[in-house]
Short mmCIF file of C-alpha atoms and ligand atoms in Angstrom, two decimals:
data_model
loop_
_atom_site.label_atom_id
_atom_site.label_comp_id
_atom_site.label_asym_id
_atom_site.label_seq_id
_atom_site.Cartn_x
_atom_site.Cartn_y
_atom_site.Cartn_z
CA MET A 1 18.48 174.44 -16.77
CA SER A 2 19.40 176.03 -13.25
CA THR A 3 16.30 177.97 -12.49
CA VAL A 4 13.41 175.73 -12.83
CA ASN A 5 13.74 173.48 -9.23
CA ALA A 6 11.22 170.84 -8.70
CA SER A 7 9.07 172.01 -5.86
CA GLY A 8 9.83 170.75 -1.88
CA TRP A 9 6.30 171.14 -1.44
CA LYS A 10 5.85 167.51 -0.25
CA PRO A 11 1.14 166.56 1.22
CA GLU A 12 2.08 165.77 3.63
CA MET A 13 3.23 168.91 5.02
CA GLY A 14 2.82 171.62 7.66
CA GLU A 15 2.42 175.53 6.93
CA SER A 16 6.04 175.88 8.31
CA ASP A 17 8.11 173.58 6.52
CA VAL A 18 6.39 174.63 2.98
CA MET A 19 7.73 178.85 4.17
CA THR A 20 11.40 177.00 3.86
CA SER A 21 11.01 175.00 0.79
CA SER A 22 11.34 175.80 -2.42
CA THR A 23 9.20 177.36 -5.33
CA TYR A 24 8.49 175.39 -8.82
CA THR A 25 10.51 178.43 -10.27
CA GLY A 26 13.19 178.91 -7.79
CA ASN A 27 11.70 182.20 -7.08
CA ARG A 28 10.95 183.71 -4.03
CA ALA A 29 7.51 185.89 -3.93
CA LEU A 30 9.32 188.65 -6.21
CA MET A 31 12.93 188.20 -6.33
CA LEU A 32 13.66 186.21 -9.07
CA GLU A 33 15.88 183.39 -9.64
CA GLU A 34 18.69 183.95 -12.17
CA ALA A 35 21.56 181.53 -13.44
CA LEU A 36 24.67 182.20 -15.64
CA ILE A 37 24.20 184.73 -18.69
CA PHE A 38 25.99 181.17 -20.60
CA GLU A 39 23.61 178.92 -18.59
CA ILE A 40 20.59 180.43 -20.64
CA GLY A 41 22.12 182.25 -22.90
CA ASP A 42 23.13 179.96 -26.64
CA THR A 43 25.85 180.85 -29.27
CA HIS A 44 23.06 180.50 -32.75
CA THR A 45 20.37 183.97 -30.32
CA THR A 46 21.48 187.31 -31.54
CA GLY A 47 18.47 190.08 -30.98
CA VAL A 48 19.18 191.59 -34.44
CA ASP A 49 18.68 189.10 -37.20
CA LEU A 50 22.13 188.95 -40.39
CA GLU A 51 22.52 188.79 -42.72
CA THR A 52 25.06 185.68 -43.96
CA ALA A 53 28.58 187.29 -43.69
CA PRO A 54 30.16 186.97 -47.27
CA VAL A 55 33.52 184.63 -47.16
CA VAL A 56 36.82 187.56 -47.61
CA LYS A 57 39.83 186.56 -47.51
CA SER A 58 41.85 186.49 -44.13
CA ARG A 59 43.27 189.16 -43.66
CA LEU A 60 44.65 188.24 -40.18
CA GLY A 61 47.88 187.01 -41.42
CA GLY A 62 47.05 183.64 -41.41
CA LEU A 63 45.51 183.71 -37.89
CA ASP A 64 42.64 182.26 -38.56
CA ARG A 65 39.53 182.75 -36.80
CA ASN A 66 36.88 179.61 -37.70
CA ARG A 67 35.66 178.40 -34.03
CA GLU A 68 32.65 179.70 -32.43
CA MET A 69 33.69 182.24 -29.75
CA GLY A 70 31.10 180.79 -27.33
CA ILE A 71 29.35 183.81 -27.07
CA PRO A 72 26.12 182.86 -25.39
CA GLY A 73 23.71 185.29 -27.54
CA LEU A 74 19.60 186.63 -25.78
CA SER A 75 17.30 188.24 -27.62
CA GLU A 76 16.74 192.25 -26.02
CA PRO A 77 13.62 191.18 -23.71
CA GLU A 78 16.10 188.46 -22.59
CA THR A 79 18.91 190.29 -21.99
CA VAL A 80 16.93 193.25 -20.05
CA ARG A 81 15.83 190.88 -18.03
CA HIS A 82 18.73 189.23 -17.34
CA TYR A 83 20.37 192.26 -16.18
CA THR A 84 18.22 192.88 -14.79
CA ARG A 85 16.89 191.09 -12.55
CA LEU A 86 20.86 190.44 -11.94
CA SER A 87 21.20 194.17 -10.20
CA ARG A 88 17.48 193.43 -8.23
CA GLN A 89 20.40 191.12 -6.60
CA ASN A 90 22.58 193.47 -5.89
CA TYR A 91 22.98 195.93 -3.18
CA ALA A 92 23.74 199.71 -4.29
CA ILE A 93 23.80 202.90 -2.48
CA ASP A 94 21.20 204.23 -3.85
CA LEU A 95 19.01 201.17 -1.86
CA GLY A 96 20.91 202.07 1.35
CA LEU A 97 23.92 202.99 4.25
CA PHE A 98 26.84 201.16 2.56
CA PRO A 99 29.34 201.52 5.85
CA LEU A 100 32.85 200.27 3.84
CA GLY A 101 35.60 201.77 5.62
CA SER A 102 38.31 203.34 3.68
CA CYS A 103 35.99 203.39 0.83
CA THR A 104 33.78 206.00 1.55
CA MET A 105 30.84 204.39 -0.33
CA LYS A 106 28.32 208.48 -0.20
CA HIS A 107 25.81 209.91 -2.23
CA ASN A 108 26.66 211.03 -5.02
CA PRO A 109 24.04 214.08 -5.91
CA ARG A 110 22.34 213.96 -8.77
CA LEU A 111 23.21 218.18 -9.84
CA ASN A 112 26.46 216.41 -10.63
CA GLU A 113 25.19 213.65 -13.81
CA LYS A 114 22.67 216.11 -14.49
CA VAL A 115 26.04 218.53 -15.44
CA ALA A 116 27.88 215.70 -17.13
CA ARG A 117 24.59 214.72 -18.93
CA MET A 118 24.99 218.56 -20.18
CA LYS A 119 26.24 217.79 -24.05
CA GLY A 120 28.88 220.10 -24.17
CA PHE A 121 30.70 217.43 -22.02
CA ALA A 122 29.22 214.56 -22.38
CA ASP A 123 29.50 214.79 -25.96
CA VAL A 124 32.80 215.92 -26.93
CA HIS A 125 35.47 213.58 -28.26
CA PRO A 126 39.18 213.45 -26.96
CA LEU A 127 41.24 213.53 -30.81
CA GLN A 128 38.24 217.16 -31.11
CA PRO A 129 40.02 219.88 -32.36
CA GLN A 130 41.38 221.92 -29.27
CA GLU A 131 39.56 225.33 -29.90
CA THR A 132 36.56 223.21 -30.55
CA VAL A 133 36.42 222.22 -26.70
CA GLN A 134 37.47 225.15 -24.43
CA GLY A 135 34.47 224.57 -22.37
CA ALA A 136 35.90 221.33 -21.69
CA LEU A 137 39.72 221.92 -20.91
CA GLN A 138 38.26 225.00 -18.57
CA VAL A 139 36.67 222.14 -16.73
CA ILE A 140 39.75 220.63 -16.66
CA ASN A 141 42.22 223.67 -15.29
CA GLU A 142 39.11 224.56 -13.31
CA LEU A 143 39.39 221.64 -11.26
CA ALA A 144 43.27 221.58 -10.79
CA PHE A 145 43.33 224.64 -9.51
CA TRP A 146 40.44 223.47 -6.55
CA LEU A 147 42.75 220.68 -5.91
CA VAL A 148 45.82 222.68 -5.17
CA HIS A 149 44.89 225.11 -3.42
CA LEU A 150 42.52 223.25 -1.05
CA THR A 151 45.65 220.86 -0.66
CA GLY A 152 48.18 223.61 -0.42
CA MET A 153 50.17 222.38 -3.10
CA HIS A 154 52.33 223.63 -5.96
CA GLY A 155 50.57 221.86 -8.71
CA VAL A 156 48.17 218.43 -10.26
CA ALA A 157 48.32 216.19 -12.78
CA MET A 158 44.09 215.12 -13.56
CA ALA A 159 45.21 212.30 -16.49
CA PRO A 160 45.67 209.37 -13.27
CA LYS A 161 42.62 207.30 -13.67
CA ALA A 162 42.33 205.67 -10.23
CA GLY A 163 43.41 206.42 -6.82
CA ALA A 164 45.76 202.76 -6.96
CA HIS A 165 47.22 205.16 -10.60
CA GLY A 166 48.09 208.06 -8.60
CA GLU A 167 50.32 206.73 -6.87
CA LEU A 168 51.77 205.38 -9.70
CA CYS A 169 52.39 208.72 -11.18
CA GLY A 170 53.37 210.27 -7.39
CA ILE A 171 56.00 207.12 -7.32
CA LEU A 172 56.75 208.11 -10.95
CA CYS A 173 57.34 211.72 -10.14
CA ILE A 174 60.08 211.28 -7.46
CA LYS A 175 61.73 208.63 -9.55
CA ALA A 176 61.72 210.76 -11.83
CA ALA A 177 63.26 213.73 -9.21
CA LEU A 178 65.61 211.77 -7.95
CA GLU A 179 67.27 210.21 -11.29
CA ALA A 180 67.88 213.90 -11.83
CA ARG A 181 69.73 214.72 -9.02
CA GLY A 182 71.95 211.61 -9.59
CA GLU A 183 70.72 210.03 -6.66
CA ASP A 184 69.77 205.55 -6.89
CA ARG A 185 67.64 205.10 -3.96
CA LYS A 186 65.86 202.24 -3.68
CA VAL A 187 63.78 201.80 -0.58
CA ILE A 188 59.90 202.64 -0.09
CA LEU A 189 59.10 202.71 3.70
CA VAL A 190 55.60 201.83 4.46
CA PRO A 191 53.28 202.19 7.53
CA GLU A 192 52.53 198.11 8.35
CA SER A 193 48.71 199.41 8.21
CA ALA A 194 48.56 201.20 4.50
CA HIS A 195 46.51 200.32 1.59
CA GLY A 196 47.49 197.49 -0.65
CA THR A 197 48.05 199.18 -3.21
CA ASN A 198 51.39 202.06 -1.18
CA PRO A 199 52.83 198.71 -1.45
CA ALA A 200 52.26 197.42 -4.50
CA THR A 201 52.98 200.41 -5.80
CA ALA A 202 56.01 200.97 -4.54
CA ALA A 203 57.56 198.06 -6.17
CA PHE A 204 55.84 198.37 -9.14
CA ALA A 205 57.61 200.96 -9.93
CA GLY A 206 61.12 199.26 -8.68
CA PHE A 207 62.00 199.95 -5.46
CA ALA A 208 62.06 197.75 -3.10
CA VAL A 209 59.46 198.33 0.54
CA GLU A 210 60.13 198.19 3.85
CA ASN A 211 57.58 197.66 6.28
CA ILE A 212 57.73 200.55 9.47
CA PRO A 213 55.56 199.34 12.63
CA ALA A 214 52.40 200.50 14.28
CA THR A 215 52.54 201.95 17.48
CA PRO A 216 50.14 200.78 20.27
CA LYS A 217 47.94 203.94 19.19
CA GLY A 218 48.23 202.83 15.92
CA ARG A 219 49.70 205.97 14.97
CA VAL A 220 52.86 205.39 12.51
CA ASP A 221 55.96 204.75 15.28
CA VAL A 222 57.69 207.98 14.12
CA ALA A 223 61.08 206.63 16.35
CA ALA A 224 60.88 203.83 14.06
CA LEU A 225 60.87 205.06 10.61
CA LYS A 226 63.67 208.36 11.99
CA ALA A 227 65.96 205.11 12.73
CA ARG A 228 65.80 203.77 8.86
CA LEU A 229 66.26 206.72 6.88
CA GLY A 230 69.35 207.08 4.97
CA PRO A 231 71.02 208.01 1.59
CA ASP A 232 68.79 204.10 0.38
CA VAL A 233 65.22 205.30 0.32
CA ALA A 234 63.92 207.13 -1.74
CA GLY A 235 60.61 208.53 -0.03
CA VAL A 236 57.99 207.25 2.17
CA MET A 237 54.43 206.23 1.84
CA ILE A 238 52.08 207.33 3.86
CA THR A 239 48.07 207.16 4.42
CA ASN A 240 45.86 210.13 6.44
CA PRO A 241 44.20 209.79 7.80
CA ASN A 242 45.18 206.54 8.36
CA THR A 243 43.45 203.32 7.39
CA CYS A 244 42.96 202.91 11.63
CA GLY A 245 40.62 206.07 11.15
CA LEU A 246 42.95 208.00 12.92
CA PHE A 247 45.02 211.41 12.04
CA GLU A 248 48.81 210.74 11.52
CA ARG A 249 49.57 214.62 14.08
CA ASP A 250 53.59 213.51 13.50
CA LEU A 251 53.11 214.02 10.15
CA LYS A 252 55.95 217.75 10.29
CA ILE A 253 57.38 215.96 11.44
CA ILE A 254 58.34 212.76 9.81
CA SER A 255 57.71 214.49 6.42
CA ASP A 256 61.04 217.53 8.31
CA ALA A 257 62.74 214.11 8.75
CA VAL A 258 62.38 212.13 5.89
CA HIS A 259 63.64 215.98 3.62
CA ALA A 260 66.28 215.89 5.83
CA ALA A 261 67.43 212.77 4.85
CA GLY A 262 67.07 213.99 0.87
CA GLY A 263 63.69 211.56 0.65
CA TYR A 264 60.13 212.69 -0.09
CA VAL A 265 56.73 212.32 1.40
CA TYR A 266 54.24 210.84 -0.22
CA CYS A 267 50.42 210.34 0.80
CA ASP A 268 47.40 208.30 0.38
CA GLY A 269 45.47 210.47 0.23
CA ALA A 270 42.40 208.42 0.00
CA ASN A 271 40.69 209.63 3.78
CA PHE A 272 40.99 212.72 2.18
CA ASN A 273 37.14 213.83 2.86
CA ALA A 274 37.97 213.49 6.16
CA ILE A 275 40.16 217.18 6.52
CA VAL A 276 38.95 218.57 3.35
CA GLY A 277 39.18 222.26 4.12
CA LYS A 278 40.17 221.88 8.08
CA VAL A 279 44.14 221.24 6.51
CA ARG A 280 46.27 221.67 3.25
CA PRO A 281 48.31 218.08 3.60
CA GLY A 282 50.95 221.16 1.50
CA ASP A 283 51.68 222.99 5.62
CA LEU A 284 52.37 218.83 6.43
CA GLY A 285 55.85 218.64 4.19
CA VAL A 286 53.10 216.54 1.70
CA ASP A 287 55.84 215.77 -2.11
CA ALA A 288 52.93 214.15 -3.48
CA MET A 289 48.73 213.19 -2.50
CA HIS A 290 46.33 211.14 -4.94
CA ILE A 291 42.18 212.18 -3.99
CA ASN A 292 40.31 209.74 -4.83
CA LEU A 293 37.48 212.42 -7.07
CA HIS A 294 35.40 208.80 -6.85
CA LYS A 295 35.44 208.86 -2.61
CA THR A 296 36.21 212.66 -1.45
CA PHE A 297 34.41 215.20 -3.79
CA SER A 298 31.16 212.13 -5.10
CA THR A 299 31.92 210.84 -8.48
CA PRO A 300 29.67 207.38 -8.64
CA HIS A 301 32.72 204.18 -7.42
CA GLY A 302 32.15 201.03 -7.37
CA GLY A 303 29.77 199.65 -10.20
CA GLY A 304 29.07 202.59 -11.05
CA GLY A 305 31.72 204.44 -12.31
CA PRO A 306 35.63 204.78 -13.64
CA GLY A 307 37.56 206.03 -10.30
CA SER A 308 39.78 209.65 -11.53
CA GLY A 309 43.19 210.21 -8.66
CA PRO A 310 44.21 213.55 -9.89
CA VAL A 311 48.35 213.89 -7.92
CA VAL A 312 49.24 217.28 -6.18
CA LEU A 313 52.35 217.89 -6.12
CA SER A 314 54.85 220.33 -3.98
CA GLU A 315 56.86 223.03 -5.64
CA ALA A 316 59.56 220.22 -6.17
CA LEU A 317 57.90 217.08 -7.75
CA SER A 318 56.49 219.72 -9.91
CA PRO A 319 58.15 219.63 -12.57
CA TYR A 320 57.88 216.04 -13.73
CA GLY A 321 54.49 215.67 -13.02
CA PRO A 322 53.13 213.26 -16.09
CA ILE A 323 52.35 215.03 -19.80
CA PRO A 324 49.72 216.05 -20.79
CA TYR A 325 47.84 218.36 -19.16
CA ALA A 326 44.99 221.74 -19.41
CA ALA A 327 47.34 224.85 -19.54
CA ARG A 328 45.90 228.31 -18.97
CA TYR A 329 47.15 231.03 -20.88
CA ALA A 330 47.60 234.93 -20.86
CA ASP A 331 44.22 235.24 -23.64
CA GLY A 332 42.18 233.05 -21.48
CA SER A 333 42.74 230.23 -24.21
CA PHE A 334 43.16 225.91 -22.75
CA LYS A 335 45.42 224.47 -23.92
CA LEU A 336 46.39 220.63 -23.18
CA VAL A 337 50.10 220.14 -23.06
CA GLU A 338 51.22 217.19 -25.37
CA GLU A 339 54.31 215.71 -26.72
CA GLU A 340 54.75 218.01 -28.86
CA SER A 341 54.98 221.16 -26.63
CA ALA A 342 56.50 219.67 -23.96
CA GLY A 343 59.61 220.15 -24.61
CA GLU A 344 59.62 223.06 -24.47
CA GLU A 345 56.95 224.20 -21.29
CA HIS A 346 56.91 220.98 -19.48
CA PRO A 347 60.86 219.15 -19.70
CA ALA A 348 61.25 217.24 -17.11
CA THR A 349 58.10 215.10 -17.75
CA PHE A 350 58.36 212.16 -17.35
CA GLY A 351 56.29 211.42 -19.77
CA ARG A 352 52.45 210.20 -19.94
CA MET A 353 50.16 207.64 -17.89
CA THR A 354 47.34 207.69 -19.91
CA ALA A 355 45.89 208.10 -23.77
CA PHE A 356 44.14 211.48 -23.41
CA HIS A 357 43.68 213.32 -20.33
CA GLY A 358 41.57 211.75 -17.94
CA GLN A 359 38.27 211.38 -16.86
CA MET A 360 36.06 213.84 -18.20
CA GLY A 361 32.80 212.63 -16.71
CA MET A 362 34.60 212.78 -13.40
CA PHE A 363 35.82 216.34 -14.08
CA THR A 364 32.92 217.74 -14.61
CA ARG A 365 31.15 215.93 -11.40
CA ALA A 366 33.87 217.09 -8.90
CA LEU A 367 34.46 220.41 -9.67
CA ALA A 368 30.24 220.85 -9.95
CA TYR A 369 29.87 218.81 -6.37
CA ILE A 370 32.83 221.12 -5.01
CA MET A 371 31.53 224.33 -5.91
CA SER A 372 27.71 223.98 -5.45
CA HIS A 373 29.46 223.02 -1.69
CA GLY A 374 32.01 226.05 -1.59
CA ALA A 375 34.61 226.81 0.75
CA ASP A 376 32.86 226.40 3.65
CA GLY A 377 30.58 223.49 2.32
CA LEU A 378 33.57 221.13 1.57
CA LYS A 379 35.24 222.19 5.56
CA GLN A 380 31.03 221.06 6.63
CA VAL A 381 31.57 217.78 5.15
CA ALA A 382 35.03 216.74 6.99
CA GLU A 383 32.21 217.06 9.84
CA ASP A 384 30.23 215.73 9.28
CA ALA A 385 32.25 211.85 8.33
CA VAL A 386 34.12 212.96 10.88
CA LEU A 387 30.99 213.16 13.47
CA ASN A 388 29.18 210.95 12.17
CA ALA A 389 32.03 208.04 12.21
CA ASN A 390 33.01 208.64 16.37
CA TYR A 391 28.72 208.58 17.08
CA VAL A 392 28.79 205.13 15.35
CA LEU A 393 31.99 204.30 17.67
CA ARG A 394 31.19 205.76 21.12
CA SER A 395 26.98 203.83 20.14
CA LEU A 396 28.76 200.20 19.86
CA GLU A 397 32.07 200.95 21.85
CA ASP A 398 29.61 198.94 24.83
CA THR A 399 28.94 196.09 22.04
CA LEU A 400 32.09 195.75 20.16
CA ASP A 401 35.49 195.95 20.89
CA ALA A 402 37.24 199.41 19.23
CA PRO A 403 40.71 198.94 20.08
CA PHE A 404 41.84 202.36 19.51
CA GLY A 405 38.15 203.95 21.20
CA ALA A 406 40.63 205.97 24.08
CA SER A 407 43.46 207.41 21.71
CA GLY A 408 39.81 210.45 21.19
CA PRO A 409 37.86 211.10 18.84
CA CYS A 410 38.22 209.37 15.06
CA MET A 411 38.55 211.17 12.07
CA HIS A 412 36.04 209.26 9.15
CA GLU A 413 35.87 205.78 10.29
CA ALA A 414 35.36 203.54 13.90
CA LEU A 415 37.47 201.29 13.84
CA PHE A 416 36.43 197.61 16.06
CA THR A 417 36.88 194.06 16.34
CA ASP A 418 36.20 190.40 17.11
CA ASP A 419 37.59 190.35 20.41
CA GLY A 420 34.46 189.60 23.19
CA LEU A 421 32.90 187.33 20.40
CA ALA A 422 32.52 183.83 21.72
CA GLU A 423 34.27 180.45 20.60
CA GLY A 424 33.52 180.06 17.19
CA PHE A 425 32.09 182.83 16.04
CA SER A 426 34.46 185.89 14.12
CA THR A 427 34.32 188.95 12.20
CA LEU A 428 33.32 186.95 9.67
CA ASP A 429 29.76 186.16 10.77
CA VAL A 430 29.67 189.53 11.88
CA ALA A 431 29.54 190.69 7.97
CA LYS A 432 27.06 187.97 7.56
CA GLY A 433 24.57 188.72 9.53
CA LEU A 434 24.22 192.46 8.06
CA ILE A 435 22.96 191.21 4.93
CA ASP A 436 20.43 189.41 6.68
CA GLU A 437 20.05 193.28 8.17
CA GLY A 438 20.05 194.56 4.99
CA TYR A 439 22.56 196.31 4.74
CA HIS A 440 26.34 195.62 2.87
CA PRO A 441 28.54 194.13 5.19
CA MET A 442 31.80 196.90 6.55
CA THR A 443 35.66 196.59 6.06
CA VAL A 444 36.59 193.67 6.88
CA TYR A 445 39.81 191.94 8.44
CA PHE A 446 41.45 195.26 7.38
CA PRO A 447 43.45 196.96 8.25
CA LEU A 448 45.53 193.75 8.67
CA VAL A 449 47.57 195.50 11.50
CA VAL A 450 44.40 195.12 13.18
CA HIS A 451 43.25 191.06 14.33
CA GLY A 452 39.73 190.40 12.80
CA ALA A 453 38.90 194.66 12.13
CA MET A 454 35.67 195.99 11.20
CA LEU A 455 36.20 199.29 9.46
CA VAL A 456 32.75 201.06 9.11
CA GLU A 457 32.37 203.94 7.07
CA PRO A 458 28.54 205.90 7.70
CA THR A 459 30.20 209.46 5.49
CA GLU A 460 29.37 213.00 5.75
CA THR A 461 26.25 212.03 3.72
CA GLU A 462 23.97 210.07 6.72
CA SER A 463 21.94 211.37 8.94
CA LYS A 464 20.89 210.26 12.64
CA ALA A 465 18.07 208.54 11.26
CA ALA A 466 19.87 206.65 8.34
CA LEU A 467 22.41 206.19 11.10
CA ASP A 468 20.27 204.26 13.79
CA PRO A 469 18.99 201.47 12.67
CA PHE A 470 22.17 200.63 11.04
CA ILE A 471 24.10 200.74 14.36
CA GLY A 472 21.11 198.95 15.95
CA ALA A 473 21.17 196.12 13.82
CA LEU A 474 25.44 195.80 14.16
CA ARG A 475 24.37 195.68 17.97
CA SER A 476 21.73 193.00 17.41
CA VAL A 477 24.28 190.69 15.42
CA ALA A 478 27.39 191.64 17.55
CA ASN A 479 25.18 190.37 20.62
CA ARG A 480 24.66 187.17 18.59
CA ALA A 481 27.74 186.75 17.72
CA LYS A 482 28.56 187.19 21.90
CA GLN A 483 26.06 185.12 22.68
CA GLY A 484 27.56 181.70 19.93
CA ASP A 485 23.62 182.32 18.41
CA PRO A 486 24.00 178.44 16.14
CA ALA A 487 21.64 180.71 12.74
CA LEU A 488 24.80 183.32 12.74
CA LYS A 489 27.16 180.54 11.78
CA SER A 490 25.35 180.50 8.42
CA ALA A 491 24.05 183.68 8.23
CA PRO A 492 22.99 184.76 5.47
CA HIS A 493 19.47 183.61 5.44
CA PHE A 494 17.16 185.32 4.04
CA ALA A 495 20.20 186.70 0.98
CA PRO A 496 19.59 185.31 -1.94
CA ARG A 497 22.54 183.49 -1.79
CA ARG A 498 23.71 181.37 1.05
CA ARG A 499 27.26 181.80 2.14
CA LEU A 500 29.27 180.42 0.04
CA ASP A 501 32.50 179.10 0.37
CA GLU A 502 35.61 181.79 -0.70
CA THR A 503 38.28 179.85 0.42
CA LEU A 504 36.75 177.35 -2.85
CA ALA A 505 35.54 180.19 -5.22
CA ALA A 506 39.17 181.65 -5.19
CA ARG A 507 41.07 178.43 -5.16
CA LYS A 508 38.85 176.36 -7.61
CA PRO A 509 37.13 178.84 -9.78
CA VAL A 510 34.50 177.56 -12.08
CA LEU A 511 33.93 179.26 -15.37
CA VAL A 512 31.92 178.30 -17.97
CA TRP A 513 33.33 178.67 -20.96
CA LYS A 514 34.91 176.19 -22.32
CA GLU A 515 37.34 175.91 -24.10
CA PRO A 516 37.05 175.73 -28.24
CA GLU A 517 37.21 172.30 -29.74
CA LEU A 518 39.17 173.27 -32.83
CA PRO A 519 42.35 174.59 -32.80
CA ILE A 520 43.61 178.03 -34.52
CA ALA A 521 44.55 176.95 -38.03
CA ALA A 522 47.58 178.01 -39.18
CA GLU A 523 46.48 179.33 -42.99
C1 LIG B 1 41.00 203.77 -1.49
C2 LIG B 1 42.26 203.00 -1.85
C3 LIG B 1 43.52 203.33 -2.70
C4 LIG B 1 43.28 203.38 -3.87
O1 LIG B 1 41.61 203.88 -4.48
P1 LIG B 1 41.57 203.00 -5.64
O2 LIG B 1 41.20 204.14 -6.49
O3 LIG B 1 40.17 202.21 -5.53
O4 LIG B 1 42.10 202.52 -6.79
C5 LIG B 1 44.19 203.32 -1.41
N1 LIG B 1 44.52 203.73 -0.51
C6 LIG B 1 43.81 204.33 0.11
C7 LIG B 1 43.86 204.64 1.95
C8 LIG B 1 41.48 203.84 0.11
O5 LIG B 1 41.20 203.84 0.94
#
């Protein structure tokens, strides 16, 4: 078993050798080593005693399962320990600052969790009669109102389950609107700095994607975009604030030009926390924008929870939004408008994106977050997010290359590059060095338009007291990379795992699951 290594200790060793030698168990004090579940479990162990199943006639129509599935079994305490040990090797927003740019890894207030766990929200079932879940429908409707209000838009589709899913929803609305106009426009324009999900979404929805270059100052090249507009262009997808951490000041000019050419404007609103309460995308001519509740409105993400990506829509696109949605009627009642009633109430809908109405737990958390902040508090969210990012940018621009530092203040994230590191040292070395300092690395090599990018998003929930040691750590690691410290090339040294060969891991993944020996037999 790989958890148990022979100790490397030998009688002739001195004290410092002992420090670096391995232990009998492979553990390092209370940091416990843990093997894969496939290595420690076996298929004959279960946590409960089950009676031998009776032999019954197959009802699988000839598809018989006469082999083991190879799923490892463990007893309950072994299972609990396995996952708890793994969780201790992980990093989480509840452990420390999580500076991943573009991801908005911020504190999730416990108040949200408390509200989401209330029985009336947590225990309802999506197939329950609607008259028994009026409160839950009201939450959806009320959150929808806030999202429309905060963005200055006309309508909102609540169902999409993440940002990328929201993009697809918005692009399908654009497609439906073009079809209703009887137009067959095939091209979506996407700036070079776009998040990878943007071109993927457009391509998935059947559009051809064309890139629009960025200016040397990190913003969309408006002249190039205008020059490409024409009767074949369905629309543009623009992130604002963009992935270089800059506000696209010309978005209104872009929207006007796109509309004049008959297209629609999709705005990637993943970075809305930088402008919430300050700027309304509806005023900038946006037709559709997803909002990542798991970023701006502080619902858990990463390993912590599902995403949720409602899409706000302009008046032009609202008629095409998906069903179901929670409608409010004059008598104060709420109803999910589904297929049966859509013909009358929402006839132009492009259809359905999800089985039910969306991520109820995230809606509850997001509404709790919005209402506990209030309109003035949300404004401060944006101000603090921008202040923190600029504090990081200005604190480190003497050490790390900040390509757009001269373009003025950044928005919610600070962008640096590997320019100026010693020969042979790269962004990756800085990221791995940060792990030894006890931080999750920043986003690396994104946006793609910037060589060796390091994107730091501190978020508004970090205090100066939390930012200062992070800035100190990044400065220290960056200086080691500039001076060519050879130890940095093999960092991390103190993490549960040393530096992995990421290329090999991606190209030749070792999957422990073995092919079953018996073929699946037909009856
Ligand atoms: C996070 C993000 C997305 C994708 O959102 P998911 O919820 O992860 O699908 C899209 N665009 C930008 C700019 C993002 O930061």
